[in-house]
Amino acid sequence: MKLSGGVEWALHCCVVLSRASAPVPSARLAELHGVSKTYLAKHLQALARAGLVRAAEGRDGGYALTREPAAITVLDVVEAIDGDQPAFRCTEIRQQGELALPPEECRVPCGIARVMAEAERSWRRSLAGTTIADLGASLDPARLDRVLGRG
Amino acid sequence: MKLSGGVEWALHCCVVLSRASAPVPSARLAELHGVSKTYLAKHLQALARAGLVRAAEGRDGGYALTREPAAITVLDVVEAIDGDQPAFRCTEIRQQGELALPPEECRVPCGIARVMAEAERSWRRSLAGTTIADLGASLDPARLDRVLGRG
DNA sequence: GCGTGCATACTCGGATATAAGCTGTCCGAGTAGAGGGGG
DNA sequence: CCCCCTCTACTCGGACAGCTTATATCCGAGTATGCACGC
């Protein structure tokens, strides 16, 4: 199991945006973090599709958060980048092969699927317990504006 | 994020092995579940490398569990198939680019990495709370032996 | 009748092709702002 | 002095290759069993 590397980039970008006083272009965000500009742009598009950020076009445009940082959880960002499909997908093996169960015994979900789903719920609940505001608390807005202003 | 499809196969196989009275060949396990024989064999090798099952060679050989089913957790199987590396790997973005932090401020792990690691711990803890014995409770050993005996 | 040796068929194990998804890149469409000209 | 038009430069957005990883497969090495033979 591997999480897309873009998740880390997107989280750092959201933290920066939460403390920025004006929209920040995607190329600028890439420079701030030392990552690929074009590839980061792709992930920012995903954040925009999920409704977490809004793109301002034209000169002096860029990305900005659509909500208060305290209203955006880490889970929101992870799902925007990595998709909201569960990591484990039950293929109903219990109904296949020689050991197949009759359909009347398959009204309730497979026990294996239940365990995996419950674990993912724990994972999501944990991620939803931290917001962008929490992560951005240690970032000095003055320092950010100074770095952004020079650009 | 996507979990290897082999995890589901491996879990079902472990449940069968926990209720079987003799070693079961990999080809037989594949027929029981209606999946690819050769590919399942690959995953069973992974279980053997992890020490969860033991392969008996030669005629009437096959796979058997090495421990009591109650001593094998779902997490053990997941890590055997999918690897024990964390899904999120911090690349220390905070130390790269124009917004890089000085090394003396990076003694403690990055806040983002901490959140992701804690979520994975919750996920693993949940998976470790169920054993193969729990999953196999609903499988009738008599029926299994009947299906295996016909082979 | 019993022990031994052998042939056999069955098992696993690793090395090998194929497909999918993530990673990374490029160029075109659209827009907000700045500057110049006219009223 | 104010308003309007144009022009430019900058932004995003989707379409296009490269590469690592997961998926699926094949064939060879090794071994426990069953049988035949000799004692």
Short mmCIF file of C-alpha atoms (C1' of nucleotides) in Angstrom, two decimals:
data_model
loop_
_atom_site.label_atom_id
_atom_site.label_comp_id
_atom_site.label_asym_id
_atom_site.label_seq_id
_atom_site.Cartn_x
_atom_site.Cartn_y
_atom_site.Cartn_z
CA MET A 1 0.00 0.00 0.00
CA LYS A 2 1.40 3.34 -0.97
CA LEU A 3 -0.04 6.80 -0.73
CA SER A 4 0.51 9.18 -3.65
CA GLY A 5 3.48 11.44 -3.06
CA GLY A 6 1.34 14.36 -4.15
CA VAL A 7 -0.51 14.17 -0.83
CA GLU A 8 2.51 15.52 1.01
CA TRP A 9 2.90 18.36 -1.48
CA ALA A 10 -0.76 19.25 -1.32
CA LEU A 11 -0.77 19.37 2.48
CA HIS A 12 2.24 21.68 2.59
CA CYS A 13 0.63 23.89 -0.04
CA CYS A 14 -2.60 24.12 1.94
CA VAL A 15 -0.64 25.13 5.02
CA VAL A 16 1.07 27.89 3.05
CA LEU A 17 -2.21 29.08 1.56
CA SER A 18 -3.78 29.15 5.02
CA ARG A 19 -1.20 31.71 6.10
CA ALA A 20 -0.86 33.70 2.87
CA SER A 21 -2.57 37.08 2.54
CA ALA A 22 -3.06 36.85 -1.23
CA PRO A 23 -3.47 34.15 -3.91
CA VAL A 24 -0.27 32.23 -4.65
CA PRO A 25 0.46 30.90 -8.17
CA SER A 26 1.19 27.21 -8.55
CA ALA A 27 4.68 27.88 -9.89
CA ARG A 28 5.44 29.95 -6.80
CA LEU A 29 4.22 27.20 -4.50
CA ALA A 30 6.50 24.77 -6.30
CA GLU A 31 9.49 27.05 -5.79
CA LEU A 32 8.71 27.45 -2.12
CA HIS A 33 8.87 23.69 -1.63
CA GLY A 34 11.46 22.74 -4.22
CA VAL A 35 9.23 20.42 -6.24
CA SER A 36 8.23 20.07 -9.88
CA LYS A 37 6.08 23.02 -11.02
CA THR A 38 4.06 21.23 -13.64
CA TYR A 39 3.36 18.18 -11.56
CA LEU A 40 2.34 20.23 -8.56
CA ALA A 41 -0.04 22.12 -10.85
CA LYS A 42 -1.72 18.81 -11.61
CA HIS A 43 -2.33 18.13 -7.94
CA LEU A 44 -3.59 21.65 -7.31
CA GLN A 45 -6.14 21.06 -10.03
CA ALA A 46 -7.32 18.07 -8.05
CA LEU A 47 -7.69 20.24 -4.96
CA ALA A 48 -9.72 22.70 -7.04
CA ARG A 49 -11.98 19.94 -8.36
CA ALA A 50 -12.60 18.86 -4.76
CA GLY A 51 -13.60 22.43 -3.87
CA LEU A 52 -10.85 22.97 -1.31
CA VAL A 53 -9.09 25.75 -3.19
CA ARG A 54 -10.19 28.29 -5.78
CA ALA A 55 -8.09 29.42 -8.73
CA ALA A 56 -7.89 33.12 -9.60
CA GLU A 57 -6.94 33.53 -13.24
CA GLY A 58 -5.06 36.24 -15.03
CA ARG A 59 -2.32 38.44 -13.74
CA ASP A 60 -1.72 38.40 -9.96
CA GLY A 61 -3.84 35.27 -9.88
CA GLY A 62 -3.16 32.05 -8.04
CA TYR A 63 -4.72 29.66 -5.59
CA ALA A 64 -6.48 30.43 -2.32
CA LEU A 65 -8.42 28.34 0.18
CA THR A 66 -12.19 28.41 -0.15
CA ARG A 67 -12.87 27.82 3.56
CA GLU A 68 -11.41 28.66 6.89
CA PRO A 69 -8.29 26.55 7.59
CA ALA A 70 -10.00 25.18 10.69
CA ALA A 71 -12.75 23.78 8.45
CA ILE A 72 -10.38 21.78 6.21
CA THR A 73 -9.18 18.48 7.62
CA VAL A 74 -6.19 16.44 6.57
CA LEU A 75 -8.65 13.80 5.41
CA ASP A 76 -10.20 16.28 2.96
CA VAL A 77 -6.84 16.85 1.31
CA VAL A 78 -5.92 13.17 1.25
CA GLU A 79 -9.21 12.25 -0.39
CA ALA A 80 -8.92 15.09 -2.90
CA ILE A 81 -5.52 13.88 -4.10
CA ASP A 82 -5.70 10.16 -3.61
CA GLY A 83 -9.37 9.55 -4.26
CA ASP A 84 -12.10 8.53 -1.86
CA GLN A 85 -12.28 4.90 -2.89
CA PRO A 86 -11.47 2.42 -0.13
CA ALA A 87 -8.02 0.85 -0.20
CA PHE A 88 -9.54 -2.59 0.20
CA ARG A 89 -12.21 -3.69 -2.23
CA CYS A 90 -14.00 -6.95 -1.56
CA THR A 91 -14.34 -9.06 -4.70
CA GLU A 92 -16.76 -11.48 -3.06
CA ILE A 93 -14.38 -14.41 -3.14
CA ARG A 94 -16.71 -16.21 -0.74
CA GLN A 95 -19.16 -16.61 -3.63
CA GLN A 96 -16.60 -17.98 -6.09
CA GLY A 97 -14.85 -21.32 -6.60
CA GLU A 98 -15.65 -24.69 -5.11
CA LEU A 99 -16.07 -23.29 -1.63
CA ALA A 100 -18.66 -20.73 -2.76
CA LEU A 101 -21.38 -19.89 -0.28
CA PRO A 102 -25.03 -19.77 -1.35
CA PRO A 103 -26.37 -16.22 -1.88
CA GLU A 104 -28.74 -16.45 1.08
CA GLU A 105 -25.75 -16.61 3.41
CA CYS A 106 -24.22 -13.48 1.88
CA ARG A 107 -26.76 -10.93 3.00
CA VAL A 108 -24.31 -9.42 5.47
CA PRO A 109 -20.89 -8.22 4.26
CA CYS A 110 -17.96 -10.63 4.27
CA GLY A 111 -16.16 -10.75 7.63
CA ILE A 112 -12.84 -9.89 6.01
CA ALA A 113 -14.36 -6.87 4.30
CA ARG A 114 -15.85 -5.76 7.61
CA VAL A 115 -12.48 -5.84 9.35
CA MET A 116 -10.76 -3.93 6.57
CA ALA A 117 -13.54 -1.35 6.39
CA GLU A 118 -13.44 -0.79 10.13
CA ALA A 119 -9.67 -0.26 10.01
CA GLU A 120 -10.08 2.30 7.25
CA ARG A 121 -12.71 4.07 9.28
CA SER A 122 -10.20 4.37 12.13
CA TRP A 123 -7.63 5.74 9.69
CA ARG A 124 -10.04 8.30 8.30
CA ARG A 125 -11.27 9.31 11.75
CA SER A 126 -7.69 9.95 12.80
CA LEU A 127 -6.95 12.04 9.73
CA ALA A 128 -10.14 14.02 10.20
CA GLY A 129 -9.00 14.95 13.71
CA THR A 130 -6.40 17.42 12.47
CA THR A 131 -7.08 20.52 10.43
CA ILE A 132 -4.95 22.75 8.22
CA ALA A 133 -5.20 25.38 10.94
CA ASP A 134 -3.53 22.99 13.40
CA LEU A 135 -0.72 22.27 10.97
CA GLY A 136 -0.18 25.92 10.12
CA ALA A 137 0.08 27.12 13.70
CA SER A 138 3.87 26.88 13.67
CA LEU A 139 4.33 28.78 10.40
CA ASP A 140 5.21 32.44 10.88
CA PRO A 141 3.00 34.57 8.56
CA ALA A 142 5.53 37.42 8.54
CA ARG A 143 8.28 35.15 7.31
CA LEU A 144 5.97 33.74 4.63
CA ASP A 145 5.00 37.17 3.36
CA ARG A 146 8.64 38.16 3.32
CA VAL A 147 9.58 35.17 1.18
CA LEU A 148 6.58 35.64 -1.07
CA GLY A 149 7.12 39.37 -1.46
CA ARG A 150 10.62 39.02 -2.85
CA GLY A 151 9.53 36.68 -5.67
CA MET B 1 -4.14 4.51 -2.07
CA LYS B 2 -4.81 0.95 -3.04
CA LEU B 3 -4.15 -2.27 -1.21
CA SER B 4 -2.83 -5.21 -3.18
CA GLY B 5 -5.60 -7.52 -4.31
CA GLY B 6 -3.54 -10.43 -3.07
CA VAL B 7 -4.32 -9.44 0.52
CA GLU B 8 -7.89 -10.60 0.14
CA TRP B 9 -6.79 -13.90 -1.38
CA ALA B 10 -4.21 -14.47 1.36
CA LEU B 11 -6.72 -13.81 4.13
CA HIS B 12 -9.24 -16.26 2.69
CA CYS B 13 -6.48 -18.84 2.30
CA CYS B 14 -5.37 -18.42 5.90
CA VAL B 15 -8.95 -18.92 7.05
CA VAL B 16 -9.17 -22.15 5.05
CA LEU B 17 -5.83 -23.37 6.38
CA SER B 18 -6.93 -22.63 9.94
CA ARG B 19 -9.80 -25.09 9.53
CA ALA B 20 -8.10 -27.72 7.38
CA SER B 21 -6.87 -30.95 8.94
CA ALA B 22 -4.01 -31.46 6.49
CA PRO B 23 -1.71 -29.35 4.27
CA VAL B 24 -3.47 -27.86 1.24
CA PRO B 25 -1.59 -27.33 -2.06
CA SER B 26 -1.59 -23.87 -3.56
CA ALA B 27 -3.38 -25.05 -6.70
CA ARG B 28 -6.14 -26.49 -4.54
CA LEU B 29 -6.51 -23.23 -2.62
CA ALA B 30 -6.85 -21.41 -5.93
CA GLU B 31 -9.61 -23.74 -7.09
CA LEU B 32 -11.45 -23.33 -3.81
CA HIS B 33 -11.60 -19.57 -4.33
CA GLY B 34 -11.75 -19.36 -8.11
CA VAL B 35 -8.56 -17.34 -8.57
CA SER B 36 -5.37 -17.67 -10.60
CA LYS B 37 -3.27 -20.62 -9.43
CA THR B 38 0.13 -19.24 -10.35
CA TYR B 39 -0.48 -15.80 -8.97
CA LEU B 40 -1.86 -17.12 -5.71
CA ALA B 41 1.27 -19.27 -5.43
CA LYS B 42 3.32 -16.10 -5.50
CA HIS B 43 1.40 -14.63 -2.60
CA LEU B 44 1.64 -17.83 -0.61
CA GLN B 45 5.40 -17.64 -1.02
CA ALA B 46 5.21 -14.22 0.58
CA LEU B 47 3.29 -15.68 3.50
CA ALA B 48 5.95 -18.37 3.83
CA ARG B 49 8.75 -15.78 3.81
CA ALA B 50 6.94 -13.94 6.59
CA GLY B 51 6.82 -17.15 8.64
CA LEU B 52 3.02 -17.37 8.77
CA VAL B 53 2.72 -20.59 6.80
CA ARG B 54 5.01 -23.52 6.18
CA ALA B 55 5.31 -25.38 2.88
CA ALA B 56 5.43 -29.18 2.86
CA GLU B 57 7.06 -30.40 -0.33
CA GLY B 58 6.61 -33.53 -2.32
CA ARG B 59 3.52 -35.62 -2.78
CA ASP B 60 0.59 -34.88 -0.42
CA GLY B 61 2.40 -31.66 0.42
CA GLY B 62 0.97 -28.17 0.63
CA TYR B 63 0.70 -25.21 2.98
CA ALA B 64 -0.21 -25.18 6.66
CA LEU B 65 -0.23 -22.48 9.32
CA THR B 66 2.82 -22.32 11.58
CA ARG B 67 0.94 -20.96 14.60
CA GLU B 68 -2.43 -21.20 16.22
CA PRO B 69 -5.04 -19.23 14.25
CA ALA B 70 -5.68 -17.13 17.33
CA ALA B 71 -2.03 -16.02 17.24
CA ILE B 72 -2.17 -14.69 13.65
CA THR B 73 -3.73 -11.27 13.22
CA VAL B 74 -5.11 -9.71 10.07
CA LEU B 75 -2.29 -7.19 10.31
CA ASP B 76 0.27 -10.00 10.09
CA VAL B 77 -1.21 -11.15 6.79
CA VAL B 78 -1.55 -7.64 5.39
CA GLU B 79 2.06 -6.82 6.17
CA ALA B 80 3.27 -10.14 4.76
CA ILE B 81 1.62 -9.45 1.40
CA ASP B 82 1.73 -5.69 1.11
CA GLY B 83 4.95 -4.96 2.95
CA ASP B 84 5.50 -3.25 6.26
CA GLN B 85 6.58 0.09 4.87
CA PRO B 86 4.35 3.02 5.82
CA ALA B 87 1.94 4.28 3.17
CA PHE B 88 3.09 7.85 3.76
CA ARG B 89 6.76 8.63 3.52
CA CYS B 90 7.92 12.10 4.51
CA THR B 91 10.41 13.54 2.04
CA GLU B 92 11.31 16.44 4.33
CA ILE B 93 9.80 19.09 2.10
CA ARG B 94 10.12 21.52 4.99
CA GLN B 95 13.88 21.53 4.43
CA GLN B 96 13.67 22.16 0.68
CA GLY B 97 12.92 25.19 -1.49
CA GLU B 98 12.79 28.85 -0.59
CA LEU B 99 10.71 28.20 2.52
CA ALA B 100 13.22 25.69 3.90
CA LEU B 101 13.58 25.57 7.66
CA PRO B 102 17.01 25.53 9.31
CA PRO B 103 18.12 22.08 10.52
CA GLU B 104 17.98 23.08 14.18
CA GLU B 105 14.19 23.47 13.88
CA CYS B 106 13.82 19.98 12.39
CA ARG B 107 14.79 17.90 15.39
CA VAL B 108 11.21 16.75 15.88
CA PRO B 109 9.34 15.06 13.01
CA CYS B 110 7.32 17.20 10.63
CA GLY B 111 3.77 17.83 11.84
CA ILE B 112 2.28 16.40 8.67
CA ALA B 113 4.33 13.23 9.03
CA ARG B 114 3.19 12.93 12.64
CA VAL B 115 -0.48 13.10 11.68
CA MET B 116 -0.09 10.54 8.91
CA ALA B 117 1.91 8.20 11.13
CA GLU B 118 -0.66 8.39 13.91
CA ALA B 119 -3.45 7.55 11.45
CA GLU B 120 -1.52 4.54 10.22
CA ARG B 121 -1.02 3.41 13.79
CA SER B 122 -4.79 3.51 14.28
CA TRP B 123 -5.23 1.50 11.11
CA ARG B 124 -2.72 -1.13 12.19
CA ARG B 125 -4.13 -1.31 15.70
CA SER B 126 -7.57 -1.99 14.26
CA LEU B 127 -6.27 -4.71 11.97
CA ALA B 128 -4.35 -6.30 14.83
CA GLY B 129 -7.57 -6.59 16.81
CA THR B 130 -8.92 -9.45 14.70
CA THR B 131 -7.31 -12.86 14.29
CA ILE B 132 -7.64 -15.62 11.74
CA ALA B 133 -9.46 -17.62 14.40
CA ASP B 134 -12.12 -14.90 14.60
CA LEU B 135 -12.59 -14.91 10.85
CA GLY B 136 -12.72 -18.69 10.62
CA ALA B 137 -15.36 -19.16 13.29
CA SER B 138 -18.15 -19.22 10.73
CA LEU B 139 -16.51 -21.76 8.43
CA ASP B 140 -17.77 -25.31 8.95
CA PRO B 141 -14.78 -27.68 9.14
CA ALA B 142 -16.89 -30.65 8.06
CA ARG B 143 -17.96 -28.89 4.88
CA LEU B 144 -14.35 -27.89 4.16
CA ASP B 145 -13.08 -31.43 4.59
CA ARG B 146 -15.87 -32.70 2.35
CA VAL B 147 -14.93 -30.27 -0.44
CA LEU B 148 -11.23 -30.96 0.00
CA GLY B 149 -11.72 -34.72 0.12
CA ARG B 150 -13.40 -34.91 -3.26
CA GLY B 151 -10.45 -33.18 -4.97
"C1'" DG C 1 7.47 -61.61 5.46
"C1'" DC C 2 10.65 -57.65 5.72
"C1'" DG C 3 13.99 -54.15 4.38
"C1'" DT C 4 15.95 -51.59 0.58
"C1'" DG C 5 16.33 -49.16 -3.66
"C1'" DC C 6 14.21 -46.87 -7.40
"C1'" DA C 7 10.95 -44.70 -10.42
"C1'" DT C 8 7.29 -41.46 -10.33
"C1'" DA C 9 4.28 -37.90 -9.77
"C1'" DC C 10 3.55 -34.25 -7.16
"C1'" DT C 11 4.98 -30.09 -4.66
"C1'" DC C 12 7.20 -25.52 -4.15
"C1'" DG C 13 10.46 -21.68 -5.70
"C1'" DG C 14 12.37 -18.17 -8.43
"C1'" DA C 15 13.00 -15.96 -13.03
"C1'" DT C 16 10.27 -14.00 -16.77
"C1'" DA C 17 6.44 -11.12 -19.88
"C1'" DT C 18 2.37 -7.92 -19.68
"C1'" DA C 19 -0.69 -4.18 -18.04
"C1'" DA C 20 -1.90 -0.46 -15.18
"C1'" DG C 21 -1.22 3.60 -12.51
"C1'" DC C 22 1.73 7.12 -10.76
"C1'" DT C 23 5.18 10.58 -12.06
"C1'" DG C 24 6.59 14.20 -14.80
"C1'" DT C 25 6.11 17.42 -18.94
"C1'" DC C 26 4.27 20.27 -22.60
"C1'" DC C 27 1.45 23.69 -25.05
"C1'" DG C 28 -3.05 26.22 -25.81
"C1'" DA C 29 -7.33 28.97 -23.95
"C1'" DG C 30 -8.77 32.54 -21.03
"C1'" DT C 31 -8.43 36.57 -18.03
"C1'" DA C 32 -7.18 40.40 -14.88
"C1'" DG C 33 -4.36 44.26 -14.85
"C1'" DA C 34 -1.63 48.27 -16.85
"C1'" DG C 35 -0.90 51.76 -20.07
"C1'" DG C 36 -2.11 54.98 -23.72
"C1'" DG C 37 -5.39 57.72 -26.18
"C1'" DG C 38 -9.60 60.36 -26.57
"C1'" DG C 39 -13.43 63.14 -24.72
"C1'" DC D 1 -9.15 65.17 -15.05
"C1'" DC D 2 -11.85 60.94 -16.08
"C1'" DC D 3 -13.32 57.06 -18.98
"C1'" DC D 4 -12.59 53.61 -22.47
"C1'" DC D 5 -10.05 50.62 -25.42
"C1'" DT D 6 -6.32 47.75 -26.45
"C1'" DC D 7 -2.44 45.28 -25.52
"C1'" DT D 8 0.32 42.42 -22.89
"C1'" DA D 9 1.86 39.26 -19.75
"C1'" DC D 10 0.49 36.12 -16.67
"C1'" DT D 11 -2.57 32.54 -14.94
"C1'" DC D 12 -4.88 28.04 -15.13
"C1'" DG D 13 -6.56 23.74 -17.63
"C1'" DG D 14 -6.40 19.60 -20.09
"C1'" DA D 15 -3.80 16.52 -23.35
"C1'" DC D 16 0.71 13.93 -23.96
"C1'" DA D 17 5.27 10.64 -22.84
"C1'" DG D 18 8.34 7.89 -19.32
"C1'" DC D 19 8.85 4.91 -15.65
"C1'" DT D 20 8.10 2.27 -11.48
"C1'" DT D 21 5.03 -1.07 -9.50
"C1'" DA D 22 1.48 -4.57 -9.44
"C1'" DT D 23 -0.44 -8.40 -12.09
"C1'" DA D 24 -0.17 -12.74 -14.30
"C1'" DT D 25 2.54 -16.58 -16.15
"C1'" DC D 26 5.95 -20.19 -17.13
"C1'" DC D 27 9.43 -23.72 -16.36
"C1'" DG D 28 13.00 -25.98 -13.46
"C1'" DA D 29 14.72 -28.00 -8.71
"C1'" DG D 30 13.60 -30.87 -4.90
"C1'" DT D 31 11.10 -34.38 -2.19
"C1'" DA D 32 7.76 -37.72 0.11
"C1'" DT D 33 5.17 -41.52 -1.46
"C1'" DG D 34 4.19 -46.13 -3.46
"C1'" DC D 35 5.86 -50.14 -5.64
"C1'" DA D 36 8.92 -53.75 -7.12
"C1'" DC D 37 12.77 -56.44 -6.16
"C1'" DG D 38 16.05 -59.01 -3.45
"C1'" DC D 39 17.12 -61.24 0.97
#
